Amino acid sequence: MSILKKPIITEKATMQSELLNAYAFEVCTKANKVEIKKAVEAAYGVSVEKVRTINVRPDRKTKFTKTGVQHGKTNAVKKAIVQLAEGETIDLYTNM
């Protein structure tokens, strides 16, 4: 089971990495903050100061079509925002 799934690269996440030295990752839904901290430190060789987590609920959608009503939903996701120590960075674009 891999704890870190992928980095989140959006405008907001990029701004946080530049201004606050905080990086966003999509993580396993069962991972806790201590496991996330150890996984980031092992994967990127940096020291982590703070970890904040967000559980994103699934979106439910209903579509009315000729064949009837179609129901669907997206998957639940857990995000982690990891703040690094002063002077350390992660280069997400070369590790892809």
Coordinates of N, CA and C in Angstrom, one line a residue:
M1 N 0.9 -1.2 0.0 CA 0.0 0.0 0.0 C 0.9 1.2 0.0
S2 N 0.8 2.0 -1.0 CA 1.5 3.3 -1.1 C 0.7 4.4 -0.5
I3 N 1.4 5.1 0.4 CA 0.7 6.2 1.1 C 0.5 7.4 0.2
L4 N 1.6 7.8 -0.5 CA 1.5 9.0 -1.4 C 1.1 8.5 -2.8
K5 N -0.1 9.0 -3.3 CA -0.6 8.6 -4.6 C 0.0 9.5 -5.7
K6 N -0.2 10.8 -5.5 CA 0.4 11.7 -6.5 C 0.4 13.2 -5.9
P7 N 1.2 14.0 -6.5 CA 1.2 15.4 -6.0 C 0.1 16.1 -6.7
I8 N -0.5 17.1 -6.0 CA -1.5 18.0 -6.6 C -0.9 19.2 -7.1
I9 N -1.0 19.4 -8.4 CA -0.4 20.6 -9.1 C -1.6 21.5 -9.6
T10 N -2.0 22.4 -8.9 CA -3.0 23.4 -9.3 C -2.5 24.8 -9.0
E11 N -3.3 25.8 -9.4 CA -2.8 27.1 -9.2 C -2.7 27.4 -7.7
K12 N -3.6 27.0 -6.9 CA -3.6 27.2 -5.4 C -2.4 26.5 -4.8
A13 N -2.2 25.2 -5.2 CA -1.1 24.4 -4.6 C 0.2 25.0 -5.0
T14 N 0.4 25.5 -6.2 CA 1.6 26.1 -6.7 C 1.9 27.4 -5.9
M15 N 0.8 28.2 -5.7 CA 1.0 29.4 -4.9 C 1.4 29.1 -3.5
Q16 N 0.8 28.1 -2.9 CA 1.2 27.7 -1.5 C 2.7 27.2 -1.4
S17 N 3.1 26.5 -2.5 CA 4.5 26.0 -2.5 C 5.5 27.2 -2.6
E18 N 5.1 28.2 -3.3 CA 6.0 29.4 -3.5 C 6.0 30.3 -2.3
L19 N 4.8 30.6 -1.7 CA 4.8 31.5 -0.7 C 4.9 30.9 0.7
L20 N 4.3 29.7 1.0 CA 4.3 29.2 2.3 C 5.2 28.0 2.5
N21 N 5.9 27.5 1.4 CA 6.7 26.3 1.4 C 5.9 25.1 1.8
A22 N 4.6 25.0 1.3 CA 3.7 23.9 1.6 C 3.3 23.2 0.3
Y23 N 3.4 21.9 0.3 CA 3.1 21.1 -0.9 C 1.9 20.2 -0.7
A24 N 1.1 20.0 -1.7 CA -0.2 19.2 -1.6 C 0.0 17.9 -2.3
F25 N -0.5 16.8 -1.6 CA -0.4 15.5 -2.2 C -1.8 14.8 -2.0
E26 N -2.1 13.9 -3.0 CA -3.3 13.0 -2.8 C -2.7 11.8 -2.1
V27 N -3.3 11.4 -1.0 CA -2.8 10.3 -0.2 C -3.9 9.2 0.0
C28 N -3.4 8.1 0.5 CA -4.3 7.0 0.8 C -5.4 7.4 1.9
T29 N -6.6 7.0 1.7 CA -7.7 7.5 2.6 C -7.5 6.9 4.0
K30 N -6.8 5.9 4.2 CA -6.6 5.3 5.6 C -5.3 5.8 6.3
A31 N -4.5 6.6 5.6 CA -3.2 7.1 6.2 C -3.5 8.2 7.2
N32 N -2.6 8.2 8.2 CA -2.7 9.2 9.2 C -1.6 10.2 9.0
K33 N -1.5 11.3 9.9 CA -0.5 12.3 9.7 C 0.9 11.9 9.9
V34 N 1.1 11.0 10.8 CA 2.5 10.5 11.1 C 3.0 9.6 9.9
E35 N 2.1 8.8 9.4 CA 2.5 8.0 8.2 C 2.8 8.9 7.0
I36 N 2.0 9.9 6.8 CA 2.2 10.8 5.7 C 3.6 11.5 5.8
K37 N 3.9 12.0 7.0 CA 5.1 12.7 7.3 C 6.3 11.8 7.0
K38 N 6.3 10.5 7.4 CA 7.4 9.6 7.2 C 7.5 9.3 5.7
A39 N 6.4 9.2 5.0 CA 6.4 8.9 3.6 C 7.0 10.0 2.8
V40 N 6.7 11.3 3.1 CA 7.2 12.4 2.4 C 8.7 12.6 2.7
E41 N 9.1 12.4 3.9 CA 10.5 12.5 4.3 C 11.3 11.4 3.6
A42 N 10.8 10.2 3.5 CA 11.5 9.1 2.8 C 11.6 9.3 1.3
A43 N 10.5 9.7 0.7 CA 10.4 9.8 -0.8 C 11.3 11.0 -1.3
Y44 N 11.3 12.2 -0.6 CA 11.9 13.4 -1.1 C 13.1 13.8 -0.3
G45 N 13.4 13.2 0.8 CA 14.6 13.6 1.6 C 14.6 14.9 2.2
V46 N 13.4 15.3 2.7 CA 13.3 16.6 3.3 C 12.7 16.4 4.7
S47 N 12.8 17.5 5.5 CA 12.2 17.4 6.9 C 10.9 18.2 6.9
V48 N 9.9 17.5 7.4 CA 8.5 18.0 7.4 C 8.2 18.7 8.8
E49 N 7.6 19.9 8.8 CA 7.3 20.5 10.0 C 5.8 20.2 10.4
K50 N 4.9 20.4 9.4 CA 3.5 20.2 9.8 C 2.8 19.5 8.6
V51 N 1.7 18.7 9.0 CA 0.9 18.0 8.0 C -0.6 18.3 8.3
R52 N -1.3 18.8 7.3 CA -2.7 19.0 7.4 C -3.4 18.1 6.4
T53 N -4.5 17.5 6.9 CA -5.3 16.6 6.0 C -6.7 17.1 5.7
I54 N -7.2 16.7 4.6 CA -8.5 17.1 4.2 C -9.2 15.8 3.6
N55 N -10.4 15.5 4.1 CA -11.2 14.4 3.4 C -12.2 15.1 2.5
V56 N -12.1 14.7 1.2 CA -13.0 15.3 0.2 C -14.1 14.3 0.0
R57 N -15.3 14.7 0.2 CA -16.5 13.8 0.0 C -16.7 13.5 -1.5
P58 N -17.4 12.4 -1.8 CA -17.7 12.1 -3.2 C -18.9 13.0 -3.7
D59 N -18.8 13.4 -5.0 CA -19.9 14.2 -5.6 C -20.9 13.3 -6.2
R60 N -22.1 13.5 -5.9 CA -23.2 12.6 -6.5 C -23.9 13.4 -7.6
K61 N -24.1 12.8 -8.8 CA -24.7 13.4 -9.9 C -25.9 12.6 -10.4
T62 N -26.9 13.2 -10.9 CA -28.1 12.6 -11.5 C -28.3 13.2 -12.9
K63 N -28.5 12.3 -13.9 CA -28.7 12.7 -15.3 C -30.0 12.1 -15.8
F64 N -30.8 13.0 -16.4 CA -32.1 12.5 -16.9 C -31.9 12.3 -18.4
T65 N -32.0 11.0 -18.9 CA -31.8 10.7 -20.3 C -33.0 10.0 -20.9
K66 N -32.9 9.7 -22.2 CA -34.0 9.0 -22.8 C -34.3 7.6 -22.2
T67 N -33.2 7.0 -21.8 CA -33.3 5.6 -21.3 C -33.7 5.6 -19.8
G68 N -33.7 6.7 -19.1 CA -34.1 6.8 -17.7 C -33.1 7.7 -17.0
V69 N -33.2 7.5 -15.7 CA -32.4 8.3 -14.8 C -31.1 7.6 -14.5
Q70 N -30.0 8.3 -14.7 CA -28.6 7.7 -14.5 C -28.0 8.3 -13.3
H71 N -27.6 7.5 -12.3 CA -27.0 8.0 -11.1 C -25.5 7.7 -11.1
G72 N -24.7 8.6 -10.6 CA -23.2 8.3 -10.5 C -22.6 9.1 -9.4
K73 N -21.4 8.8 -9.1 CA -20.6 9.5 -8.1 C -19.1 9.4 -8.3
T74 N -18.4 10.4 -7.8 CA -17.0 10.4 -7.9 C -16.4 9.7 -6.6
N75 N -15.1 9.4 -6.7 CA -14.5 8.7 -5.5 C -14.2 9.7 -4.4
A76 N -14.2 9.2 -3.2 CA -13.7 10.0 -2.1 C -12.2 10.1 -2.1
V77 N -11.7 11.2 -1.8 CA -10.2 11.5 -1.8 C -9.7 12.1 -0.5
K78 N -8.5 11.8 -0.1 CA -7.9 12.4 1.0 C -6.7 13.2 0.5
K79 N -6.6 14.5 0.9 CA -5.5 15.3 0.5 C -4.7 15.7 1.7
A80 N -3.4 15.9 1.5 CA -2.5 16.3 2.6 C -1.7 17.5 2.2
I81 N -1.7 18.5 3.0 CA -0.8 19.7 2.8 C 0.3 19.6 3.7
V82 N 1.5 19.5 3.2 CA 2.7 19.2 3.9 C 3.6 20.5 3.9
Q83 N 3.9 21.0 5.1 CA 4.7 22.2 5.2 C 6.1 21.8 5.6
L84 N 7.1 22.2 4.8 CA 8.5 21.8 5.0 C 9.2 22.8 5.9
A85 N 10.4 22.4 6.3 CA 11.3 23.3 7.1 C 11.8 24.4 6.3
E86 N 12.3 25.4 6.9 CA 12.8 26.6 6.2 C 14.0 26.3 5.4
G87 N 13.9 26.7 4.1 CA 15.0 26.5 3.2 C 15.0 25.2 2.4
E88 N 14.0 24.4 2.6 CA 13.9 23.1 1.9 C 12.8 23.2 0.8
T89 N 13.0 22.5 -0.3 CA 12.0 22.5 -1.4 C 11.9 21.1 -2.0
I90 N 10.8 20.9 -2.7 CA 10.6 19.7 -3.4 C 10.4 20.1 -4.9
D91 N 11.1 19.5 -5.8 CA 11.0 19.7 -7.2 C 10.0 18.7 -7.8
L92 N 8.7 19.0 -7.9 CA 7.8 18.0 -8.3 C 7.8 17.8 -9.8
Y93 N 8.4 18.6 -10.6 CA 8.4 18.5 -12.1 C 9.4 17.6 -12.6
T94 N 10.5 17.3 -11.9 CA 11.5 16.4 -12.4 C 11.3 15.0 -11.9
N95 N 10.5 14.8 -10.9 CA 10.3 13.5 -10.3 C 9.1 12.8 -10.9
M96 N 8.4 13.3 -11.9 CA 7.2 12.7 -12.5 C 7.6 11.6 -13.4

